[in-house]
C-alpha atoms as a PDB file:
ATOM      1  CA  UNK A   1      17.016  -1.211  -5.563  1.00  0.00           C
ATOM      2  CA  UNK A   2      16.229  -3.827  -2.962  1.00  0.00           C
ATOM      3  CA  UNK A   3      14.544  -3.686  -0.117  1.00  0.00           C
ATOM      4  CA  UNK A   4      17.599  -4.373   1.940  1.00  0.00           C
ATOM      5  CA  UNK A   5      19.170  -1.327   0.957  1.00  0.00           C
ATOM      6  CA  UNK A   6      16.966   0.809   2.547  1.00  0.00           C
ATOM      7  CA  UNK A   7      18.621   3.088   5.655  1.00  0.00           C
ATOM      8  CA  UNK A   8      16.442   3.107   8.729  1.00  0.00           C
ATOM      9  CA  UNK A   9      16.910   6.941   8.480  1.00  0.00           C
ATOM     10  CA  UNK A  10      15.047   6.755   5.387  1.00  0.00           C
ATOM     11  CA  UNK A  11      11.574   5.886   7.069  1.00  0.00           C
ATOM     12  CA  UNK A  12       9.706   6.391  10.349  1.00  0.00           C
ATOM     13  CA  UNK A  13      10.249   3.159  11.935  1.00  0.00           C
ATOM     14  CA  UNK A  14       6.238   2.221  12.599  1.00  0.00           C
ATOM     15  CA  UNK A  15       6.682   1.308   8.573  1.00  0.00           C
ATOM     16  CA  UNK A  16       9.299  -1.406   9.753  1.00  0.00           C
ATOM     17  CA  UNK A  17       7.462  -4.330   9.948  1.00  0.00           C
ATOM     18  CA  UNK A  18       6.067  -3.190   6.414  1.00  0.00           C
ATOM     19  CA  UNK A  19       9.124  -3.405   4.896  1.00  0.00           C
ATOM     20  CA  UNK A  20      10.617  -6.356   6.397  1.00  0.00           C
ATOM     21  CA  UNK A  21       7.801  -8.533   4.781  1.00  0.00           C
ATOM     22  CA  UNK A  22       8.529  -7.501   1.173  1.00  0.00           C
ATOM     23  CA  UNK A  23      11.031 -10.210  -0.353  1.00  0.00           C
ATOM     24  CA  UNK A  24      14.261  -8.765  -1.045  1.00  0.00           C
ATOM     25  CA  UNK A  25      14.291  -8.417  -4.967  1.00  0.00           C
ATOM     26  CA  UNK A  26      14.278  -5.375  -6.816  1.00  0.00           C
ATOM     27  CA  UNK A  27      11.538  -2.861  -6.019  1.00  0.00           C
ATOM     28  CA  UNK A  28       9.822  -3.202  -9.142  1.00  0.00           C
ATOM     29  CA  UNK A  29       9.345  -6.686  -9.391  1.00  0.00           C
ATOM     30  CA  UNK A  30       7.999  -6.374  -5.730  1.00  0.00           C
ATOM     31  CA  UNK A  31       5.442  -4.428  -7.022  1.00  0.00           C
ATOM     32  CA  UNK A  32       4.985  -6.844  -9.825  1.00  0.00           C
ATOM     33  CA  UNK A  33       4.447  -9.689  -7.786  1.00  0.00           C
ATOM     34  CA  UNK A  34       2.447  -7.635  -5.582  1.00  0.00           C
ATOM     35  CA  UNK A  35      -0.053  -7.336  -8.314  1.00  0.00           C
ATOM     36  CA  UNK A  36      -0.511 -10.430  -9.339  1.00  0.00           C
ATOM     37  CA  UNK A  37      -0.556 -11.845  -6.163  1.00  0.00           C
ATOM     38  CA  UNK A  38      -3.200  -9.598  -4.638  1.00  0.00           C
ATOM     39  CA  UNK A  39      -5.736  -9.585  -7.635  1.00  0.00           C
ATOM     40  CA  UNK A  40      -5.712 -13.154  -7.296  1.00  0.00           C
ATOM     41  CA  UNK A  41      -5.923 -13.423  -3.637  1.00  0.00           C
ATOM     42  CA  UNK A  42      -9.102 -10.900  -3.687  1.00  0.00           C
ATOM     43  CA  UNK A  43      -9.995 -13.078  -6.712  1.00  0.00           C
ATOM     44  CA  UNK A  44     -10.593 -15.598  -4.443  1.00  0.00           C
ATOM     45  CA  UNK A  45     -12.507 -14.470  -1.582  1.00  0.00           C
ATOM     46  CA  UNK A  46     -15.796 -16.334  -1.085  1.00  0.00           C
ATOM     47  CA  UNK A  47     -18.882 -14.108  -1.743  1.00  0.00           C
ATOM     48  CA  UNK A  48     -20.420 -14.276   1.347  1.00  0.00           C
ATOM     49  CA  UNK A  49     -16.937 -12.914   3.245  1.00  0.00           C
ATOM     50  CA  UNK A  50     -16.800  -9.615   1.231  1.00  0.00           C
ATOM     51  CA  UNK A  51     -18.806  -7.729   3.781  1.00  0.00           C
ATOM     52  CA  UNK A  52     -17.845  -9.951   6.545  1.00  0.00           C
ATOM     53  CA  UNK A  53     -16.536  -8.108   9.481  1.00  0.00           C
ATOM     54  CA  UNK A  54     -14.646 -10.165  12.117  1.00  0.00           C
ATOM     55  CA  UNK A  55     -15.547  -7.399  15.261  1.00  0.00           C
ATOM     56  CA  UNK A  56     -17.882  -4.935  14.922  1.00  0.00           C
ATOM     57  CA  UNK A  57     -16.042  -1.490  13.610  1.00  0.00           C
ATOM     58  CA  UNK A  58     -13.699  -3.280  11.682  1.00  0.00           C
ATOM     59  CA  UNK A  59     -12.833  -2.841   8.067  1.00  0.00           C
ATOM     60  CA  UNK A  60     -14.844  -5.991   4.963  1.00  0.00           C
ATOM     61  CA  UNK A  61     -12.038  -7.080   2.581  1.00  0.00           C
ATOM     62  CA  UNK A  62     -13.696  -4.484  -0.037  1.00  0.00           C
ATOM     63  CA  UNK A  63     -12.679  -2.158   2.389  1.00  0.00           C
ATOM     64  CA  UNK A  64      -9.549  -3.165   2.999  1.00  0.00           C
ATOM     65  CA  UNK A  65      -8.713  -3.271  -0.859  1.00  0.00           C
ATOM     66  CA  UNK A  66      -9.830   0.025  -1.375  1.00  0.00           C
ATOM     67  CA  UNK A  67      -7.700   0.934   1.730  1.00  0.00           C
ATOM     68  CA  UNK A  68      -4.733  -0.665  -0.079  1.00  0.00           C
ATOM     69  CA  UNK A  69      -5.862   1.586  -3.619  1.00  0.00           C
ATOM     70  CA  UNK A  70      -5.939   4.400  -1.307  1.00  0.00           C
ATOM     71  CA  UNK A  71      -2.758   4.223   0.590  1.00  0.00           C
ATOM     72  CA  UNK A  72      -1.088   2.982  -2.483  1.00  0.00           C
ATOM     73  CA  UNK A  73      -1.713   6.225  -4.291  1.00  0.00           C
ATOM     74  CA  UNK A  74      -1.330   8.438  -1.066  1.00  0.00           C
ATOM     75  CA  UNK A  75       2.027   6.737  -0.716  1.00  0.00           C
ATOM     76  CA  UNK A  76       2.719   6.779  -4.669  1.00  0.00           C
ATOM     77  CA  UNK A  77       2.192  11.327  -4.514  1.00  0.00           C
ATOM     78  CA  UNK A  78       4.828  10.996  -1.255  1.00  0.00           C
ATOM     79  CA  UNK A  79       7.188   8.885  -3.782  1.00  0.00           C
ATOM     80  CA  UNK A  80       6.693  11.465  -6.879  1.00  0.00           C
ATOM     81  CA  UNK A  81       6.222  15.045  -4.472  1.00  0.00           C
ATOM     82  CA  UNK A  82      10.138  13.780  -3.145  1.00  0.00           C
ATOM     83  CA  UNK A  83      11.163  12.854  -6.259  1.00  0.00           C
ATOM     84  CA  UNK A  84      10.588  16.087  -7.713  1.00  0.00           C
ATOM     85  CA  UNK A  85      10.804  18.486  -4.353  1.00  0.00           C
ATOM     86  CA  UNK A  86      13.558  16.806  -2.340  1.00  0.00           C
ATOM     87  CA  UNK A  87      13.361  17.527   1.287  1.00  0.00           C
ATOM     88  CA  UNK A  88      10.074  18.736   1.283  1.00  0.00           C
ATOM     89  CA  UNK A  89       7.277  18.398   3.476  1.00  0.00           C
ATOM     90  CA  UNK A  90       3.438  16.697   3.144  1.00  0.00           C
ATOM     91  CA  UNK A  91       1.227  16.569   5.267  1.00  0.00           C
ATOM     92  CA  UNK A  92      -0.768  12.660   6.559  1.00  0.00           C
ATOM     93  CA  UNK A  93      -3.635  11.371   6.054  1.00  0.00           C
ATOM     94  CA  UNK A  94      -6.029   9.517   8.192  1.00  0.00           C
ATOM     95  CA  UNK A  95      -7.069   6.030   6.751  1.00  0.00           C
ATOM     96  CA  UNK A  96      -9.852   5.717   9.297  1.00  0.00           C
ATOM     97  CA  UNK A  97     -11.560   9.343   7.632  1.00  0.00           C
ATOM     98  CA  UNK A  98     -10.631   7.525   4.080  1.00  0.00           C
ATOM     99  CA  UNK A  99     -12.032   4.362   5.417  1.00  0.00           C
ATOM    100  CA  UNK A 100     -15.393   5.978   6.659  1.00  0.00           C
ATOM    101  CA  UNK A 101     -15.871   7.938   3.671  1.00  0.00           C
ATOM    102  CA  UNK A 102     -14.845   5.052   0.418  1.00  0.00           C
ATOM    103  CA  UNK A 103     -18.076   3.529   0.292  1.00  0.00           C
ATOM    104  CA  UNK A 104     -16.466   0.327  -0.598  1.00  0.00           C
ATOM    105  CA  UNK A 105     -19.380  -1.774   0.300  1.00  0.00           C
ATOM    106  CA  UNK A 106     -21.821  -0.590  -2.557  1.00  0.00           C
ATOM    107  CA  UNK A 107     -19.520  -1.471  -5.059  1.00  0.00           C
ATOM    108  CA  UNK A 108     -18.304  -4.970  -6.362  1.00  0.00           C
ATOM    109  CA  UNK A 109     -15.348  -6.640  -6.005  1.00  0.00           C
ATOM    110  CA  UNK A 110     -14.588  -6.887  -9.563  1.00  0.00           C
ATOM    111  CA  UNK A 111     -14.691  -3.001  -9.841  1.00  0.00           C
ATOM    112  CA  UNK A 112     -12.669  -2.429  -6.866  1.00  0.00           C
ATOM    113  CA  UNK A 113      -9.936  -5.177  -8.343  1.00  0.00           C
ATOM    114  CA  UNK A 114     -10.237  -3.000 -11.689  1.00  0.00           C
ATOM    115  CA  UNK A 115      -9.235   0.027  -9.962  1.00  0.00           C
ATOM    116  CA  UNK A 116      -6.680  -1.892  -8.129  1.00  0.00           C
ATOM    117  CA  UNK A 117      -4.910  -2.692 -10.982  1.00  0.00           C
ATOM    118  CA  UNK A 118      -5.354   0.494 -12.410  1.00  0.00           C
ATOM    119  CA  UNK A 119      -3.089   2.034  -9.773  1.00  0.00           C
ATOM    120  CA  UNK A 120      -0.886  -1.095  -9.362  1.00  0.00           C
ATOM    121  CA  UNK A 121       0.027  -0.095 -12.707  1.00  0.00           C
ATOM    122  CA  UNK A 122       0.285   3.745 -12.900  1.00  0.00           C
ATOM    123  CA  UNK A 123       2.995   2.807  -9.517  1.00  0.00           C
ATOM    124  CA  UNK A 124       4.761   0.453 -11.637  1.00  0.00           C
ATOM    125  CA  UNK A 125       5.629   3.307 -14.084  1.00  0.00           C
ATOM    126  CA  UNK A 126       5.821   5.790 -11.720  1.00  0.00           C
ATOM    127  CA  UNK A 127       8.983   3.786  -9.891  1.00  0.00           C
ATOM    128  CA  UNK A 128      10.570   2.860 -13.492  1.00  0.00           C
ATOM    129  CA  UNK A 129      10.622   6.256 -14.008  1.00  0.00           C
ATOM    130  CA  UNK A 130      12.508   6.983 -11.549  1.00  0.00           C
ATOM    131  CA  UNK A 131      16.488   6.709 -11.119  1.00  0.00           C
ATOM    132  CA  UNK A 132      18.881   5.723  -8.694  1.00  0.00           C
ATOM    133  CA  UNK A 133      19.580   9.235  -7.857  1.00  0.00           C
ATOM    134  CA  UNK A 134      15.990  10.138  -7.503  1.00  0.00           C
ATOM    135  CA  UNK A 135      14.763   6.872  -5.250  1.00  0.00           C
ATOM    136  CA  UNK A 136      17.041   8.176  -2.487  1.00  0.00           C
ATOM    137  CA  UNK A 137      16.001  11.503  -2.293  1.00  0.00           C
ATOM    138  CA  UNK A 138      13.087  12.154   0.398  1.00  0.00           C
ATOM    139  CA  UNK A 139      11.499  14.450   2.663  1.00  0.00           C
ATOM    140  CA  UNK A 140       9.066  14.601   5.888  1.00  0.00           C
ATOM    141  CA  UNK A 141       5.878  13.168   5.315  1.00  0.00           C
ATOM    142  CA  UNK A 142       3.599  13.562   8.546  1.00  0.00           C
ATOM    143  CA  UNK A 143       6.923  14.915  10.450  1.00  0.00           C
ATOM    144  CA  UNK A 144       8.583  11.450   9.593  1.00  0.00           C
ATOM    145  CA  UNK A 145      10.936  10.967   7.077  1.00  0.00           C
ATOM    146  CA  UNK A 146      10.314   9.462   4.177  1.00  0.00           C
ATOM    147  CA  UNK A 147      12.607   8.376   1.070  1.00  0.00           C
ATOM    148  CA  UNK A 148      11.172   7.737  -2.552  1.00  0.00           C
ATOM    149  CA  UNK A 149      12.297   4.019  -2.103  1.00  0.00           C
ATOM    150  CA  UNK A 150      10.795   3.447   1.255  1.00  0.00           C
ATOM    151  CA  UNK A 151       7.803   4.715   0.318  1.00  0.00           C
ATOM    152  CA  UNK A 152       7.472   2.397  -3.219  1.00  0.00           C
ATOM    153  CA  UNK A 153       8.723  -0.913  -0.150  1.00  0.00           C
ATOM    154  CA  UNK A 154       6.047   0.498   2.374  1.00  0.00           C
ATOM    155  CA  UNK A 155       2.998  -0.123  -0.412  1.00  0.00           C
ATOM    156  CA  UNK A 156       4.303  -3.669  -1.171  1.00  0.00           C
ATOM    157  CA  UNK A 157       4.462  -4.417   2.211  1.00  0.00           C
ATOM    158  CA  UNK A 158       1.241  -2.916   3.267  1.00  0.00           C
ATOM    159  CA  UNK A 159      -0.609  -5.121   0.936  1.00  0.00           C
ATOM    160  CA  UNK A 160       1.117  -8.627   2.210  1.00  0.00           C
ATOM    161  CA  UNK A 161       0.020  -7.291   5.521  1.00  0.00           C
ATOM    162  CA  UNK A 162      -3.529  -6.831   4.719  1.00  0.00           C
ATOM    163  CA  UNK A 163      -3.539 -10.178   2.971  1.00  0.00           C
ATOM    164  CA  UNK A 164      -2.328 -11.984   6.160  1.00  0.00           C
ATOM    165  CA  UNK A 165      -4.925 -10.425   8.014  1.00  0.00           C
ATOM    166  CA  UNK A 166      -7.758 -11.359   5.619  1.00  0.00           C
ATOM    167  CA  UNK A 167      -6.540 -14.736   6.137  1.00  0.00           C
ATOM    168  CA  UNK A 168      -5.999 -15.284   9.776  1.00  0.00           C
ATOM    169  CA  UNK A 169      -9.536 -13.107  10.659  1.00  0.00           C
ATOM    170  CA  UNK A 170     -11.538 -13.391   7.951  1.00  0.00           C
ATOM    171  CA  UNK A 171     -11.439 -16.447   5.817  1.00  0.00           C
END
């Protein structure tokens, strides 16, 4: 499954611009090449910009990869609650309450890049696991709909997102 394949009926359409940054090759290699490329671009962040904030309020890059862990596994429970419960319901989540509450700042980047992985991983086998058949079904996450393969696009997306804005406001 590619990311071109994707229906727009598959996805609330705020998750768009996600999507349309993930190169179109299968969905697990996406999320292959999603792993190595962000551990390496956290890799190299300079020291002194892992608390930097570019405006008061905002998010450091160790909050913004722990942001990434946590949508990646709030996402990944979407993906696996559909596969297994087709056209059921979940309720959203508020990344700015997660974001408040991670305490990202106290720990180090090396830790957060070994949970990071951690979960990279665990997604990679999730998706694998899954078949044809069972990466189209979906339901309503937040109201929105929400297919299994969106939702595994949406993470790889989200990260090259977050990555571009690390490097056009932060470094």
């Amino acid at each position: 499954m590619k990311p071109s394949e994707l229906k727009q009926t598959e996805y609330f359409h705020y998750y768009k611009p996600y999507i349309d940054l993930v190169d179109d090759i299968s969905l697990i290699e996406a999320l292959a090449v999603g792993l190595m490329n962000t551990k390496k671009f956290f890799e190299l962040i300079p020291k002194d910009k892992e608390l930097y904030q570019y405006e008061k309020g905002k998010w450091t890059p160790k909050e913004i990869l722990l942001h990434l862990i946590d949508t990646e596994r709030v996402f990944s429970y979407r993906a696996l609650y559909f596969a297994r419960y087709e056209g059921s319901s979940v309720a959203g989540f508020d990344e700015n309450i997660f974001g408040a509450n991670c305490e990202a700042n106290d720990r180090t980047l090396e830790d957060l890049l070994k949970e990071y992985v951690a979960v990279r991983k665990a997604t990679i086998v999730l998706f694998e696991s899954f078949s044809e058949v069972v990466l189209k079904r979906g339901g309503m996450a937040n109201n929105n709909p929400l297919s299994v393969r969106a939702a595994g696009c949406i993470i790889c997306g989200h990260e090259i997102h977050h990555a571009k804005v690390i490097e056009e406001r932060y470094l």
